[in-house]
PDB file of C-alpha atoms in Angstrom:
ATOM      1  CA  MET A1295      48.540 -82.491 -79.439  1.00  0.00           C
ATOM      2  CA  ARG A1296      47.565 -84.007 -82.745  1.00  0.00           C
ATOM      3  CA  GLY A1297      44.659 -85.588 -84.583  1.00  0.00           C
ATOM      4  CA  LEU A1298      41.205 -86.023 -83.130  1.00  0.00           C
ATOM      5  CA  THR A1299      42.051 -84.531 -79.752  1.00  0.00           C
ATOM      6  CA  MET A1300      43.130 -81.282 -81.379  1.00  0.00           C
ATOM      7  CA  SER A1301      39.846 -81.028 -83.292  1.00  0.00           C
ATOM      8  CA  LEU A1302      37.930 -81.226 -80.023  1.00  0.00           C
ATOM      9  CA  LEU A1303      39.533 -78.117 -78.600  1.00  0.00           C
ATOM     10  CA  ARG A1304      38.243 -74.582 -78.721  1.00  0.00           C
ATOM     11  CA  PRO A1305      40.662 -72.353 -80.643  1.00  0.00           C
ATOM     12  CA  ALA A1306      41.605 -70.331 -77.548  1.00  0.00           C
ATOM     13  CA  GLU A1307      42.115 -73.454 -75.482  1.00  0.00           C
ATOM     14  CA  ALA A1308      44.105 -75.233 -78.154  1.00  0.00           C
ATOM     15  CA  GLU A1309      47.048 -73.029 -77.322  1.00  0.00           C
ATOM     16  CA  LEU A1310      46.746 -73.961 -73.638  1.00  0.00           C
ATOM     17  CA  ASP A1311      46.234 -77.706 -74.298  1.00  0.00           C
ATOM     18  CA  MET A1312      43.050 -77.687 -72.220  1.00  0.00           C
ATOM     19  CA  PRO A1313      40.599 -80.334 -73.437  1.00  0.00           C
ATOM     20  CA  VAL A1314      36.930 -79.474 -73.633  1.00  0.00           C
ATOM     21  CA  ASP A1315      34.459 -81.835 -71.973  1.00  0.00           C
ATOM     22  CA  LEU A1316      31.880 -82.492 -74.678  1.00  0.00           C
ATOM     23  CA  ALA A1317      29.984 -85.150 -72.684  1.00  0.00           C
ATOM     24  CA  PRO A1318      27.128 -82.747 -71.793  1.00  0.00           C
ATOM     25  CA  ALA A1319      26.657 -82.089 -75.525  1.00  0.00           C
ATOM     26  CA  GLU A1320      26.020 -85.746 -76.307  1.00  0.00           C
ATOM     27  CA  ALA A1321      22.364 -85.902 -75.180  1.00  0.00           C
ATOM     28  CA  PRO A1322      21.159 -83.042 -77.418  1.00  0.00           C
ATOM     29  CA  MET A1323      23.331 -84.360 -80.253  1.00  0.00           C
ATOM     30  CA  ARG A1324      21.742 -87.807 -79.917  1.00  0.00           C
ATOM     31  CA  LEU A1325      18.351 -86.105 -80.249  1.00  0.00           C
ATOM     32  CA  ALA A1326      19.648 -84.362 -83.392  1.00  0.00           C
ATOM     33  CA  LEU A1327      20.828 -87.735 -84.716  1.00  0.00           C
ATOM     34  CA  GLN A1328      17.370 -89.231 -84.138  1.00  0.00           C
ATOM     35  CA  SER A1329      15.873 -86.358 -86.098  1.00  0.00           C
ATOM     36  CA  ALA A1330      18.464 -86.893 -88.856  1.00  0.00           C
ATOM     37  CA  GLU A1331      17.463 -90.562 -89.050  1.00  0.00           C
ATOM     38  CA  GLN A1332      13.852 -89.461 -89.521  1.00  0.00           C
ATOM     39  CA  ALA A1333      14.986 -87.233 -92.392  1.00  0.00           C
ATOM     40  CA  GLY A1334      16.773 -90.146 -94.024  1.00  0.00           C
ATOM     41  CA  ARG A1335      13.662 -92.321 -93.790  1.00  0.00           C
ATOM     42  CA  SER A1336      11.769 -89.525 -95.598  1.00  0.00           C
ATOM     43  CA  GLY A1337      14.296 -89.416 -98.431  1.00  0.00           C
ATOM     44  CA  GLU A1338      15.967 -86.258 -97.139  1.00  0.00           C
ATOM     45  CA  VAL A1339      19.695 -85.880 -96.556  1.00  0.00           C
ATOM     46  CA  PRO A1340      19.956 -87.014 -92.907  1.00  0.00           C
ATOM     47  CA  VAL A1341      20.843 -83.875 -91.010  1.00  0.00           C
ATOM     48  CA  GLY A1342      19.187 -83.020 -87.715  1.00  0.00           C
ATOM     49  CA  ALA A1343      19.311 -79.978 -85.457  1.00  0.00           C
ATOM     50  CA  VAL A1344      18.294 -79.160 -81.890  1.00  0.00           C
ATOM     51  CA  VAL A1345      18.073 -75.784 -80.150  1.00  0.00           C
ATOM     52  CA  VAL A1346      18.591 -75.727 -76.394  1.00  0.00           C
ATOM     53  CA  VAL A1347      18.001 -72.653 -74.221  1.00  0.00           C
ATOM     54  CA  ARG A1348      19.011 -72.688 -70.561  1.00  0.00           C
ATOM     55  CA  GLY A1349      19.073 -76.478 -70.528  1.00  0.00           C
ATOM     56  CA  GLN A1350      15.650 -76.895 -72.179  1.00  0.00           C
ATOM     57  CA  VAL A1351      15.101 -78.258 -75.685  1.00  0.00           C
ATOM     58  CA  VAL A1352      12.996 -75.659 -77.517  1.00  0.00           C
ATOM     59  CA  ALA A1353      13.191 -77.009 -81.069  1.00  0.00           C
ATOM     60  CA  VAL A1354      14.061 -80.186 -82.954  1.00  0.00           C
ATOM     61  CA  ALA A1355      14.178 -80.331 -86.742  1.00  0.00           C
ATOM     62  CA  HIS A1356      15.614 -82.141 -89.736  1.00  0.00           C
ATOM     63  CA  ASN A1357      16.177 -81.389 -93.397  1.00  0.00           C
ATOM     64  CA  GLN A1358      12.962 -80.986 -95.404  1.00  0.00           C
ATOM     65  CA  ARG A1359      14.133 -79.558 -98.723  1.00  0.00           C
ATOM     66  CA  GLU A1360      12.638 -82.396-100.773  1.00  0.00           C
ATOM     67  CA  CYS A1361       9.356 -82.608 -98.840  1.00  0.00           C
ATOM     68  CA  LEU A1362       8.759 -78.851 -98.886  1.00  0.00           C
ATOM     69  CA  ASN A1363      10.426 -78.095-102.234  1.00  0.00           C
ATOM     70  CA  ASP A1364      12.258 -75.358-100.361  1.00  0.00           C
ATOM     71  CA  PRO A1365      15.991 -74.795-100.857  1.00  0.00           C
ATOM     72  CA  THR A1366      16.191 -73.088 -97.450  1.00  0.00           C
ATOM     73  CA  ALA A1367      14.591 -75.965 -95.505  1.00  0.00           C
ATOM     74  CA  HIS A1368      17.820 -77.098 -93.882  1.00  0.00           C
ATOM     75  CA  ALA A1369      17.622 -78.574 -90.390  1.00  0.00           C
ATOM     76  CA  GLU A1370      19.332 -75.564 -88.800  1.00  0.00           C
ATOM     77  CA  ILE A1371      17.014 -73.020 -90.425  1.00  0.00           C
ATOM     78  CA  ILE A1372      13.883 -74.938 -89.473  1.00  0.00           C
ATOM     79  CA  ALA A1373      15.103 -75.435 -85.896  1.00  0.00           C
ATOM     80  CA  MET A1374      15.990 -71.753 -85.466  1.00  0.00           C
ATOM     81  CA  ARG A1375      12.620 -70.675 -86.898  1.00  0.00           C
ATOM     82  CA  ALA A1376      10.815 -72.968 -84.452  1.00  0.00           C
ATOM     83  CA  ALA A1377      12.967 -71.761 -81.546  1.00  0.00           C
ATOM     84  CA  ALA A1378      12.333 -68.105 -82.419  1.00  0.00           C
ATOM     85  CA  ALA A1379       8.582 -68.765 -82.572  1.00  0.00           C
ATOM     86  CA  ALA A1380       8.647 -70.629 -79.235  1.00  0.00           C
ATOM     87  CA  LEU A1381      10.654 -67.871 -77.554  1.00  0.00           C
ATOM     88  CA  GLY A1382       8.841 -64.985 -79.203  1.00  0.00           C
ATOM     89  CA  SER A1383      12.072 -63.433 -80.465  1.00  0.00           C
ATOM     90  CA  TRP A1384      14.384 -63.811 -83.425  1.00  0.00           C
ATOM     91  CA  ARG A1385      17.320 -63.127 -81.113  1.00  0.00           C
ATOM     92  CA  LEU A1386      18.539 -66.501 -79.896  1.00  0.00           C
ATOM     93  CA  VAL A1387      21.245 -65.054 -77.638  1.00  0.00           C
ATOM     94  CA  ASP A1388      20.895 -67.744 -74.957  1.00  0.00           C
ATOM     95  CA  ALA A1389      20.566 -70.588 -77.457  1.00  0.00           C
ATOM     96  CA  ASP A1390      22.898 -73.451 -78.181  1.00  0.00           C
ATOM     97  CA  LEU A1391      22.473 -75.122 -81.570  1.00  0.00           C
ATOM     98  CA  TYR A1392      23.364 -78.790 -82.037  1.00  0.00           C
ATOM     99  CA  VAL A1393      23.563 -80.032 -85.612  1.00  0.00           C
ATOM    100  CA  THR A1394      24.804 -83.328 -86.963  1.00  0.00           C
ATOM    101  CA  MET A1395      26.838 -81.817 -89.804  1.00  0.00           C
ATOM    102  CA  GLU A1396      28.845 -78.620 -90.150  1.00  0.00           C
ATOM    103  CA  PRO A1397      26.540 -75.831 -91.373  1.00  0.00           C
ATOM    104  CA  CYS A1398      26.697 -74.525 -94.938  1.00  0.00           C
ATOM    105  CA  PRO A1399      27.188 -70.796 -95.717  1.00  0.00           C
ATOM    106  CA  MET A1400      23.431 -70.104 -95.660  1.00  0.00           C
ATOM    107  CA  CYS A1401      22.956 -71.769 -92.278  1.00  0.00           C
ATOM    108  CA  ALA A1402      26.129 -70.301 -90.809  1.00  0.00           C
ATOM    109  CA  GLY A1403      24.906 -66.848 -91.824  1.00  0.00           C
ATOM    110  CA  ALA A1404      21.557 -67.511 -90.175  1.00  0.00           C
ATOM    111  CA  VAL A1405      23.325 -68.669 -86.991  1.00  0.00           C
ATOM    112  CA  VAL A1406      25.243 -65.390 -86.861  1.00  0.00           C
ATOM    113  CA  ASN A1407      22.144 -63.315 -87.648  1.00  0.00           C
ATOM    114  CA  ALA A1408      20.112 -65.109 -84.967  1.00  0.00           C
ATOM    115  CA  ARG A1409      22.873 -64.344 -82.426  1.00  0.00           C
ATOM    116  CA  VAL A1410      23.155 -68.003 -81.386  1.00  0.00           C
ATOM    117  CA  ARG A1411      25.484 -68.374 -78.408  1.00  0.00           C
ATOM    118  CA  ARG A1412      27.180 -71.686 -79.184  1.00  0.00           C
ATOM    119  CA  LEU A1413      27.247 -74.218 -82.010  1.00  0.00           C
ATOM    120  CA  PHE A1414      27.995 -77.897 -81.472  1.00  0.00           C
ATOM    121  CA  TYR A1415      28.273 -79.991 -84.609  1.00  0.00           C
ATOM    122  CA  GLY A1416      29.050 -83.561 -85.550  1.00  0.00           C
ATOM    123  CA  CYS A1417      30.967 -84.208 -88.750  1.00  0.00           C
ATOM    124  CA  ASP A1418      32.727 -81.779 -91.053  1.00  0.00           C
ATOM    125  CA  ASP A1419      31.286 -80.961 -94.470  1.00  0.00           C
ATOM    126  CA  PRO A1420      34.236 -80.886 -96.901  1.00  0.00           C
ATOM    127  CA  LYS A1421      32.055 -79.680 -99.787  1.00  0.00           C
ATOM    128  CA  ALA A1422      30.099 -76.844 -98.152  1.00  0.00           C
ATOM    129  CA  GLY A1423      31.247 -76.402 -94.542  1.00  0.00           C
ATOM    130  CA  ALA A1424      31.229 -72.754 -93.514  1.00  0.00           C
ATOM    131  CA  VAL A1425      32.250 -73.091 -89.868  1.00  0.00           C
ATOM    132  CA  ARG A1426      35.684 -74.726 -90.020  1.00  0.00           C
ATOM    133  CA  THR A1427      36.186 -76.629 -93.284  1.00  0.00           C
ATOM    134  CA  LEU A1428      35.889 -74.185 -96.214  1.00  0.00           C
ATOM    135  CA  PHE A1429      35.048 -70.964 -94.371  1.00  0.00           C
ATOM    136  CA  ARG A1430      35.086 -69.700 -90.780  1.00  0.00           C
ATOM    137  CA  LEU A1431      31.998 -67.512 -90.724  1.00  0.00           C
ATOM    138  CA  LEU A1432      31.042 -68.014 -87.086  1.00  0.00           C
ATOM    139  CA  ASP A1433      34.186 -66.534 -85.609  1.00  0.00           C
ATOM    140  CA  ASP A1434      34.936 -63.930 -88.274  1.00  0.00           C
ATOM    141  CA  ALA A1435      35.708 -60.732 -86.349  1.00  0.00           C
ATOM    142  CA  ARG A1436      34.408 -58.622 -89.252  1.00  0.00           C
ATOM    143  CA  LEU A1437      30.851 -59.739 -88.511  1.00  0.00           C
ATOM    144  CA  ASN A1438      28.672 -58.216 -85.796  1.00  0.00           C
ATOM    145  CA  HIS A1439      28.431 -61.464 -83.798  1.00  0.00           C
ATOM    146  CA  GLN A1440      30.740 -64.395 -83.177  1.00  0.00           C
ATOM    147  CA  VAL A1441      29.606 -67.854 -82.110  1.00  0.00           C
ATOM    148  CA  GLU A1442      31.537 -70.231 -79.889  1.00  0.00           C
ATOM    149  CA  VAL A1443      32.100 -73.447 -81.887  1.00  0.00           C
ATOM    150  CA  PHE A1444      32.527 -77.031 -80.710  1.00  0.00           C
ATOM    151  CA  PRO A1445      33.166 -79.412 -83.635  1.00  0.00           C
ATOM    152  CA  GLY A1446      33.313 -83.196 -83.582  1.00  0.00           C
ATOM    153  CA  VAL A1447      30.461 -84.063 -81.182  1.00  0.00           C
ATOM    154  CA  LEU A1448      29.489 -87.653 -82.077  1.00  0.00           C
ATOM    155  CA  ALA A1449      31.230 -87.083 -85.397  1.00  0.00           C
ATOM    156  CA  ALA A1450      31.595 -90.787 -86.212  1.00  0.00           C
ATOM    157  CA  GLU A1451      27.872 -91.441 -85.775  1.00  0.00           C
ATOM    158  CA  SER A1452      26.938 -88.369 -87.812  1.00  0.00           C
ATOM    159  CA  SER A1453      29.314 -89.286 -90.605  1.00  0.00           C
ATOM    160  CA  ALA A1454      28.186 -92.931 -90.678  1.00  0.00           C
ATOM    161  CA  LEU A1455      24.552 -91.862 -91.021  1.00  0.00           C
ATOM    162  CA  LEU A1456      25.354 -89.666 -94.019  1.00  0.00           C
ATOM    163  CA  LYS A1457      27.613 -92.256 -95.681  1.00  0.00           C
ATOM    164  CA  SER A1458      24.980 -94.959 -95.279  1.00  0.00           C
ATOM    165  CA  PHE A1459      22.296 -92.705 -96.793  1.00  0.00           C
ATOM    166  CA  PHE A1460      24.379 -91.845 -99.853  1.00  0.00           C
ATOM    167  CA  MET A1461      25.460 -95.467-100.343  1.00  0.00           C
ATOM    168  CA  ARG A1462      21.780 -96.491-100.447  1.00  0.00           C
ATOM    169  CA  LEU A1463      21.066 -93.705-102.956  1.00  0.00           C
ATOM    170  CA  ARG A1464      23.879 -94.816-105.242  1.00  0.00           C
ATOM    171  CA  ARG A1465      23.207 -98.567-104.958  1.00  0.00           C
ATOM    172  CA  PRO A1466      20.242 -98.699-107.396  1.00  0.00           C
ATOM    173  CA  ALA A1467      22.289 -96.930-110.076  1.00  0.00           C
ATOM    174  CA  ALA A1468      25.193 -99.324-109.552  1.00  0.00           C
ATOM    175  CA  ASP A1469      22.814-102.318-109.625  1.00  0.00           C
ATOM    176  CA  LEU A1470      21.317-101.048-112.884  1.00  0.00           C
ATOM    177  CA  ARG A1471      24.761-100.723-114.504  1.00  0.00           C
ATOM    178  CA  VAL A1472      25.642-104.301-113.488  1.00  0.00           C
ATOM    179  CA  ALA A1473      22.328-105.614-114.831  1.00  0.00           C
ATOM    180  CA  GLN A1474      22.897-103.899-118.184  1.00  0.00           C
ATOM    181  CA  ARG A1475      26.210-105.694-118.788  1.00  0.00           C
TER     182      ARG A1475
END
């Protein structure tokens, strides 16, 4: 199997050519995308995250680094903090995290430390991805916890949202350069 289909397989199942049904992951990921859109409207990089425990949404969040002037205010961190508060425990062992973009090293470390059960994410992050792209922190056997990973859930929508945001950010600078000529 090649291409997109291969990226939608769990590592263990890739060898067996057993596709994973990601349809049940679409509803929480759409909620994460809505939260990401809210971030974009606030001038934040549009990344959203949702924590689901036993089929119930317990937290929804988006990036807030600019609004809070906090370098740790990534969608995943905020969502896990809210989930831990709602559940009364930092151990999120029954939690599934849905995030629109592959987590960075900080967020991937927090996912491991929180003992999250499964991670579903949208698009890859070629510059800072710590789950599959640059690093593989969530399934590193040297760590005390491994997380089951499902990449590529609504990846096209997640990627389009980010590309659109950054194109809008760059447009004024490009318009200014044209006007100066």
